Amino acid sequence: MGFGVIKSYIWSFAARFSHLALILSFALAYLFSEFDDLVYFHAAFGVIFGVAIIFRIVWGFVGTKYSKFSDFKFQGLISYFGSFLGKKERFIGHNPASSIAIIMILALGFVCVLSGLVLYGVDKNSGIFAFLYDSYAKFEFTKSIHELSANTLLFVAIIHICGALIDKFIHKNDSVNSMITGYKLTQNDESIRANLAQKIFCFIWILAIIAIFLYIFNKDNFILKSHTLKVDYSAQNAVFAKECGSCHMIYAPFLLPKKSWEIMMANLEDHFGDDASVDEETNKEILNFLRSNSAEQKGNKTAFNILKYAQNDQNIAITQNPYWIKKHRKIDEKIFSKSDIKSKANCAACHKGIENGIISVIEYEKIR
């Protein structure tokens, strides 16, 4: 099909707006994933991407001609690529390559967003899946699914973009321009005409993306809201809080396996160079509390990995746990010598909620 002389309106404003929202939200979500202290922005743009995905999928069934999945061209992919060597065939709507790419992007995007929300729940105790926080072992696999779907989606998107650029600059077609203006040159008038229901849907579609963008950055929103609760160890066990907290910060019991606590409590006379002895009754009460709240008794990510990396290790120093070492490996050793930190064991210097069992709140400026 050669170039026409009639400007046909092929892509509605809602379709073009969503196309832009998909590109920007995914790109920003992927970018922010590289920064630990910007994880909320990663999740926020992931949610916006998810909303754009959902509306585009629905539009694929109820939308205007050329945007519907039923109008996609899935056959003739090989012959379409073969035409690159000669006169390239033109399509009013989506060509076979873009049709397949769009389906893959929507499918991968849906999996990526869903797995991301689950991971945000089990990892950060936040969002609509925060109730899974203490079941990390069962949902650890979502991290692999999230990363695989995100990276595969990025690969497909790059191939899709490269194809669009080849179409524009080598074959001189107007497909890219049409995603900006909505118009293509055709032999006959092929303009779409949205009915009332489609117009209403488009309006809701645009409004939803704008609304979710504004709403999601209020951190108290129900989609990504943190459900982390402070643990009052003084209320749970006053003896533990008093005896252990009188000399140093209160360490959450789930930071060590049960065996490590047993070894520690059995040798308080030499407690990291100090004599921290207590009477037998007090020792027993503290030990029972530590056992009942050790890493084995908690299902969160930190406790899970403390056990996973420790294996049969009976080390009583939290900072010597292989998982602790892995999580802090990128921090310059000089950081721990700063006057306001002084020691690797001073977790509270950077983790402000650690004495209440909260590890996720980190003061990143201190470790730079």
Short mmCIF file of C-alpha atoms in Angstrom, two decimals:
data_model
loop_
_atom_site.label_atom_id
_atom_site.label_comp_id
_atom_site.label_asym_id
_atom_site.label_seq_id
_atom_site.Cartn_x
_atom_site.Cartn_y
_atom_site.Cartn_z
CA MET A 1 0.00 0.00 0.00
CA GLY A 2 1.53 3.33 -1.01
CA PHE A 3 1.15 6.69 0.60
CA GLY A 4 -2.27 8.27 0.30
CA VAL A 5 -3.36 11.85 0.04
CA ILE A 6 -6.14 11.81 2.63
CA LYS A 7 -5.43 12.55 6.29
CA SER A 8 -7.30 9.91 8.25
CA TYR A 9 -7.76 10.13 12.02
CA ILE A 10 -6.55 6.71 13.20
CA TRP A 11 -5.51 7.05 16.85
CA SER A 12 -7.75 8.74 19.40
CA PHE A 13 -6.33 11.22 21.91
CA ALA A 14 -6.93 8.74 24.73
CA ALA A 15 -4.92 6.06 22.91
CA ARG A 16 -2.05 8.48 22.28
CA PHE A 17 -2.15 9.82 25.84
CA SER A 18 -2.07 6.29 27.23
CA HIS A 19 0.79 5.40 24.88
CA LEU A 20 2.82 8.27 26.31
CA ALA A 21 1.83 7.36 29.88
CA LEU A 22 2.98 3.78 29.33
CA ILE A 23 6.36 4.87 27.99
CA LEU A 24 7.09 7.49 30.64
CA SER A 25 5.82 5.56 33.67
CA PHE A 26 7.70 2.38 32.76
CA ALA A 27 10.90 4.28 31.96
CA LEU A 28 10.77 6.18 35.27
CA ALA A 29 9.84 3.10 37.29
CA TYR A 30 12.76 1.20 35.77
CA LEU A 31 15.13 4.11 36.39
CA PHE A 32 14.14 4.53 40.05
CA SER A 33 14.59 0.79 40.66
CA GLU A 34 18.34 1.39 40.58
CA PHE A 35 18.25 3.57 43.71
CA ASP A 36 17.42 1.99 47.09
CA ASP A 37 16.39 5.31 48.63
CA LEU A 38 13.94 6.00 45.79
CA VAL A 39 12.06 2.72 46.02
CA TYR A 40 8.77 4.51 46.72
CA PHE A 41 9.03 6.39 43.42
CA HIS A 42 9.78 3.10 41.69
CA ALA A 43 6.59 1.64 43.15
CA ALA A 44 4.55 4.80 42.45
CA PHE A 45 5.39 4.95 38.76
CA GLY A 46 4.86 1.20 38.60
CA VAL A 47 1.28 1.74 39.80
CA ILE A 48 0.72 4.47 37.19
CA PHE A 49 2.08 2.07 34.57
CA GLY A 50 -0.32 -0.57 35.83
CA VAL A 51 -3.34 1.74 35.50
CA ALA A 52 -2.31 2.59 31.94
CA ILE A 53 -1.93 -1.13 31.20
CA ILE A 54 -5.39 -2.00 32.52
CA PHE A 55 -7.16 0.72 30.56
CA ARG A 56 -5.27 -0.16 27.36
CA ILE A 57 -6.28 -3.82 27.73
CA VAL A 58 -9.94 -2.87 28.18
CA TRP A 59 -9.68 -0.48 25.21
CA GLY A 60 -8.45 -3.40 23.16
CA PHE A 61 -11.93 -4.91 23.50
CA VAL A 62 -14.23 -1.90 23.55
CA GLY A 63 -12.21 0.71 21.67
CA THR A 64 -12.31 2.17 18.19
CA LYS A 65 -11.17 0.45 15.02
CA TYR A 66 -7.42 -0.21 14.74
CA SER A 67 -7.05 -0.02 18.54
CA LYS A 68 -9.05 -3.21 19.06
CA PHE A 69 -7.17 -6.48 19.39
CA SER A 70 -9.50 -7.92 16.76
CA ASP A 71 -8.01 -5.46 14.26
CA PHE A 72 -4.41 -6.38 15.03
CA LYS A 73 -2.49 -8.13 12.25
CA PHE A 74 -0.82 -11.19 13.76
CA GLN A 75 -0.25 -13.11 10.52
CA GLY A 76 2.37 -12.37 7.91
CA LEU A 77 5.22 -11.51 10.29
CA ILE A 78 7.88 -13.22 8.17
CA SER A 79 6.70 -11.62 4.93
CA TYR A 80 6.50 -8.26 6.74
CA PHE A 81 10.16 -8.49 7.76
CA GLY A 82 10.98 -9.71 4.27
CA SER A 83 9.56 -6.51 2.85
CA PHE A 84 12.34 -4.59 4.59
CA LEU A 85 14.58 -5.58 1.68
CA GLY A 86 12.21 -4.19 -0.89
CA LYS A 87 9.16 -1.96 -0.87
CA LYS A 88 7.83 -2.10 2.66
CA GLU A 89 4.15 -2.86 3.07
CA ARG A 90 2.19 -0.17 4.85
CA PHE A 91 -0.61 -0.76 7.33
CA ILE A 92 -3.33 1.64 8.38
CA GLY A 93 -3.35 0.23 11.89
CA HIS A 94 -0.76 -1.99 13.55
CA ASN A 95 1.58 -4.09 11.45
CA PRO A 96 2.32 -7.73 12.45
CA ALA A 97 5.48 -6.83 14.36
CA SER A 98 3.89 -4.03 16.39
CA SER A 99 0.76 -6.12 16.99
CA ILE A 100 2.80 -8.91 18.58
CA ALA A 101 5.00 -6.44 20.47
CA ILE A 102 2.00 -4.65 21.98
CA ILE A 103 0.42 -7.89 23.19
CA MET A 104 3.74 -8.93 24.73
CA ILE A 105 4.20 -5.52 26.38
CA LEU A 106 0.70 -5.57 27.87
CA ALA A 107 1.05 -9.14 29.12
CA LEU A 108 4.53 -8.62 30.55
CA GLY A 109 3.47 -5.28 32.00
CA PHE A 110 0.53 -6.83 33.84
CA VAL A 111 2.76 -9.57 35.31
CA CYS A 112 5.44 -7.01 36.18
CA VAL A 113 3.05 -4.71 38.04
CA LEU A 114 1.24 -7.51 39.90
CA SER A 115 4.48 -9.20 40.97
CA GLY A 116 5.87 -5.79 41.93
CA LEU A 117 2.95 -5.05 44.24
CA VAL A 118 3.26 -8.48 45.88
CA LEU A 119 7.01 -7.97 46.29
CA TYR A 120 6.43 -4.50 47.76
CA GLY A 121 4.14 -6.09 50.31
CA VAL A 122 6.43 -8.94 51.38
CA ASP A 123 9.59 -6.84 51.17
CA LYS A 124 8.49 -3.48 52.59
CA ASN A 125 5.34 -4.40 54.52
CA SER A 126 3.56 -1.82 52.40
CA GLY A 127 0.73 -1.62 49.94
CA ILE A 128 -2.27 -3.79 49.24
CA PHE A 129 -0.27 -7.01 49.74
CA ALA A 130 1.29 -5.99 53.06
CA PHE A 131 -0.67 -8.80 54.73
CA LEU A 132 1.84 -11.19 53.12
CA TYR A 133 4.79 -9.58 54.93
CA ASP A 134 5.25 -12.45 57.38
CA SER A 135 5.09 -15.02 54.58
CA TYR A 136 8.26 -14.00 52.74
CA ALA A 137 9.47 -17.58 52.25
CA LYS A 138 6.33 -18.45 50.27
CA PHE A 139 6.54 -15.40 48.01
CA GLU A 140 10.28 -14.95 47.58
CA PHE A 141 9.87 -16.19 43.99
CA THR A 142 8.00 -12.99 43.06
CA LYS A 143 11.31 -11.11 43.01
CA SER A 144 12.58 -13.31 40.15
CA ILE A 145 9.27 -12.98 38.29
CA HIS A 146 9.29 -9.20 38.73
CA GLU A 147 12.86 -8.78 37.51
CA LEU A 148 12.45 -11.21 34.60
CA SER A 149 9.21 -9.64 33.38
CA ALA A 150 10.62 -6.09 33.73
CA ASN A 151 13.82 -6.87 31.84
CA THR A 152 12.01 -8.83 29.14
CA LEU A 153 9.50 -5.99 28.77
CA LEU A 154 12.38 -3.51 28.40
CA PHE A 155 13.94 -5.70 25.70
CA VAL A 156 10.67 -5.97 23.76
CA ALA A 157 10.09 -2.21 24.12
CA ILE A 158 13.56 -1.42 22.76
CA ILE A 159 13.00 -3.72 19.76
CA HIS A 160 9.60 -2.09 19.24
CA ILE A 161 11.14 1.39 19.34
CA CYS A 162 13.94 0.40 16.97
CA GLY A 163 11.35 -0.95 14.53
CA ALA A 164 9.39 2.29 14.74
CA LEU A 165 12.53 4.35 14.07
CA ILE A 166 13.45 2.18 11.09
CA ASP A 167 9.91 2.61 9.80
CA LYS A 168 10.20 6.39 10.09
CA PHE A 169 13.73 7.20 8.98
CA ILE A 170 14.50 4.41 6.51
CA HIS A 171 11.11 3.58 5.04
CA LYS A 172 9.78 7.14 5.46
CA ASN A 173 6.42 6.01 6.80
CA ASP A 174 4.24 8.11 9.09
CA SER A 175 3.47 5.56 11.83
CA VAL A 176 5.53 7.39 14.45
CA ASN A 177 4.05 10.76 13.50
CA SER A 178 0.56 9.30 13.75
CA MET A 179 1.15 8.37 17.41
CA ILE A 180 1.73 12.07 18.03
CA THR A 181 -0.89 13.67 15.81
CA GLY A 182 -3.37 10.80 15.46
CA TYR A 183 -3.39 11.12 11.66
CA LYS A 184 -2.08 8.95 8.85
CA LEU A 185 -2.08 9.50 5.10
CA THR A 186 -4.32 6.91 3.43
CA GLN A 187 -5.78 6.21 0.00
CA ASN A 188 -9.33 6.54 1.32
CA ASP A 189 -10.84 8.18 4.38
CA GLU A 190 -10.25 5.59 7.11
CA SER A 191 -10.95 7.92 10.04
CA ILE A 192 -12.25 6.41 13.25
CA ARG A 193 -15.49 7.66 14.76
CA ALA A 194 -15.96 7.02 18.46
CA ASN A 195 -19.46 6.44 19.78
CA LEU A 196 -20.74 8.02 22.99
CA ALA A 197 -19.74 5.08 25.19
CA GLN A 198 -16.21 5.10 23.77
CA LYS A 199 -15.91 8.85 24.32
CA ILE A 200 -17.00 8.48 27.94
CA PHE A 201 -14.53 5.64 28.41
CA CYS A 202 -11.74 7.76 26.92
CA PHE A 203 -12.57 10.60 29.28
CA ILE A 204 -12.50 8.27 32.29
CA TRP A 205 -9.29 6.72 30.99
CA ILE A 206 -7.44 10.05 30.81
CA LEU A 207 -8.90 11.20 34.12
CA ALA A 208 -7.85 7.96 35.85
CA ILE A 209 -4.21 8.28 34.78
CA ILE A 210 -4.05 11.92 35.90
CA ALA A 211 -5.86 11.13 39.16
CA ILE A 212 -3.63 8.18 40.04
CA PHE A 213 -0.56 10.32 39.32
CA LEU A 214 -1.74 12.96 41.80
CA TYR A 215 -3.01 10.45 44.35
CA ILE A 216 -0.11 8.03 44.44
CA PHE A 217 2.38 10.63 45.69
CA ASN A 218 0.36 11.06 48.84
CA LYS A 219 2.21 8.38 50.81
CA ASP A 220 -0.88 7.68 52.87
CA ASN A 221 -2.65 6.22 49.84
CA PHE A 222 -4.13 2.75 50.29
CA ILE A 223 -2.28 1.27 47.29
CA LEU A 224 1.27 1.75 48.63
CA LYS A 225 0.68 2.80 52.23
CA SER A 226 3.18 1.47 54.77
CA HIS A 227 1.73 -0.96 57.32
CA THR A 228 4.87 -1.12 59.40
CA LEU A 229 4.10 -1.06 63.12
CA LYS A 230 6.53 -0.20 65.87
CA VAL A 231 7.19 -2.95 68.36
CA ASP A 232 7.31 -1.83 71.98
CA TYR A 233 9.78 -4.30 73.44
CA SER A 234 9.38 -2.69 76.87
CA ALA A 235 5.71 -3.66 76.82
CA GLN A 236 6.41 -7.11 75.44
CA ASN A 237 9.12 -7.91 77.97
CA ALA A 238 10.23 -5.24 80.42
CA VAL A 239 13.11 -7.35 81.77
CA PHE A 240 14.61 -7.83 78.29
CA ALA A 241 14.25 -4.12 77.45
CA LYS A 242 15.73 -2.98 80.76
CA GLU A 243 18.67 -5.36 81.01
CA CYS A 244 19.71 -5.30 77.34
CA GLY A 245 18.79 -1.68 76.67
CA SER A 246 20.68 -0.32 79.67
CA CYS A 247 24.07 -0.86 78.04
CA HIS A 248 23.36 -0.64 74.30
CA MET A 249 20.54 -0.25 71.81
CA ILE A 250 17.77 -2.86 71.86
CA TYR A 251 18.36 -5.37 69.08
CA ALA A 252 15.28 -6.95 67.54
CA PRO A 253 15.32 -10.66 68.51
CA PHE A 254 14.66 -11.76 64.91
CA LEU A 255 18.13 -10.50 63.93
CA LEU A 256 19.68 -13.75 65.17
CA PRO A 257 18.74 -17.45 65.08
CA LYS A 258 17.65 -19.16 68.29
CA LYS A 259 20.94 -21.05 68.62
CA SER A 260 22.95 -17.82 68.54
CA TRP A 261 20.84 -16.33 71.33
CA GLU A 262 21.31 -19.47 73.41
CA ILE A 263 25.10 -19.31 73.00
CA MET A 264 25.12 -15.61 73.87
CA MET A 265 22.98 -15.95 76.98
CA ALA A 266 25.09 -18.88 78.17
CA ASN A 267 28.23 -16.73 78.31
CA LEU A 268 27.22 -13.25 79.46
CA GLU A 269 30.35 -13.09 81.61
CA ASP A 270 32.26 -12.38 78.38
CA HIS A 271 29.72 -10.39 76.40
CA PHE A 272 31.85 -8.86 73.66
CA GLY A 273 34.53 -8.06 76.20
CA ASP A 274 32.22 -6.97 79.02
CA ASP A 275 30.64 -8.75 81.94
CA ALA A 276 26.85 -8.58 81.38
CA SER A 277 25.94 -11.28 83.88
CA VAL A 278 22.43 -11.41 85.32
CA ASP A 279 20.86 -13.74 87.85
CA GLU A 280 19.60 -17.13 86.72
CA GLU A 281 15.91 -16.21 86.78
CA THR A 282 16.46 -13.05 84.73
CA ASN A 283 18.66 -14.94 82.28
CA LYS A 284 15.99 -17.57 81.78
CA GLU A 285 13.24 -15.00 81.22
CA ILE A 286 15.27 -13.07 78.66
CA LEU A 287 16.35 -16.26 76.87
CA ASN A 288 12.78 -17.51 76.59
CA PHE A 289 11.75 -14.18 75.11
CA LEU A 290 14.63 -14.25 72.61
CA ARG A 291 13.81 -17.82 71.61
CA SER A 292 10.13 -17.07 71.05
CA ASN A 293 10.98 -14.04 68.89
CA SER A 294 14.11 -15.28 67.11
CA ALA A 295 14.59 -15.42 63.35
CA GLU A 296 12.94 -18.86 63.23
CA GLN A 297 9.73 -17.41 64.68
CA LYS A 298 9.36 -14.53 62.20
CA GLY A 299 8.41 -14.78 58.54
CA ASN A 300 9.67 -11.41 57.28
CA LYS A 301 12.40 -10.92 54.70
CA THR A 302 15.16 -10.06 57.16
CA ALA A 303 14.53 -13.05 59.43
CA PHE A 304 14.24 -15.35 56.42
CA ASN A 305 17.60 -14.24 55.02
CA ILE A 306 19.31 -14.23 58.41
CA LEU A 307 18.53 -17.95 58.60
CA LYS A 308 19.20 -18.62 54.93
CA TYR A 309 22.68 -17.13 54.96
CA ALA A 310 23.60 -18.23 58.48
CA GLN A 311 22.73 -21.88 57.84
CA ASN A 312 24.55 -23.72 60.66
CA ASP A 313 26.59 -20.71 61.67
CA GLN A 314 26.48 -20.10 65.43
CA ASN A 315 27.96 -16.61 65.37
CA ILE A 316 26.50 -14.33 68.04
CA ALA A 317 27.56 -11.07 66.35
CA ILE A 318 24.81 -9.71 64.08
CA THR A 319 27.39 -7.82 62.02
CA GLN A 320 29.14 -11.11 61.22
CA ASN A 321 26.04 -12.72 59.77
CA PRO A 322 26.62 -13.33 56.02
CA TYR A 323 23.32 -11.60 55.18
CA TRP A 324 24.30 -8.50 57.18
CA ILE A 325 27.65 -8.45 55.36
CA LYS A 326 25.96 -8.78 51.96
CA LYS A 327 23.50 -5.94 52.65
CA HIS A 328 26.30 -3.60 53.80
CA ARG A 329 28.99 -4.59 51.31
CA LYS A 330 28.71 -1.38 49.29
CA ILE A 331 29.23 0.86 52.31
CA ASP A 332 32.74 2.25 52.70
CA GLU A 333 34.41 1.01 55.89
CA LYS A 334 35.23 4.63 56.79
CA ILE A 335 31.50 5.33 57.22
CA PHE A 336 31.38 3.14 60.32
CA SER A 337 34.15 5.18 61.92
CA LYS A 338 32.23 8.47 61.72
CA SER A 339 31.73 10.22 65.04
CA ASP A 340 27.95 9.81 64.90
CA ILE A 341 28.15 6.10 64.05
CA LYS A 342 31.38 4.78 65.66
CA SER A 343 30.63 1.09 65.14
CA LYS A 344 29.05 -1.39 62.76
CA ALA A 345 26.97 -2.56 65.69
CA ASN A 346 25.33 0.86 66.06
CA CYS A 347 22.43 -0.01 63.77
CA ALA A 348 20.30 2.80 65.20
CA ALA A 349 22.59 5.41 63.66
CA CYS A 350 21.14 4.69 60.21
CA HIS A 351 18.08 2.53 60.92
CA LYS A 352 16.01 4.89 63.03
CA GLY A 353 13.29 2.36 63.81
CA ILE A 354 15.54 -0.59 64.59
CA GLU A 355 14.86 -0.52 68.35
CA ASN A 356 11.19 -0.95 67.53
CA GLY A 357 11.79 -3.79 65.07
CA ILE A 358 11.73 -1.57 61.94
CA ILE A 359 14.67 -1.94 59.56
CA SER A 360 13.32 -0.41 56.34
CA VAL A 361 13.59 3.23 57.51
CA ILE A 362 17.14 4.19 56.53
CA GLU A 363 18.92 7.54 56.63
CA TYR A 364 20.76 7.17 53.33
CA GLU A 365 22.70 10.42 53.68
CA LYS A 366 24.68 8.82 56.51
CA ILE A 367 26.01 6.03 54.34
CA ARG A 368 27.19 8.23 51.49
#
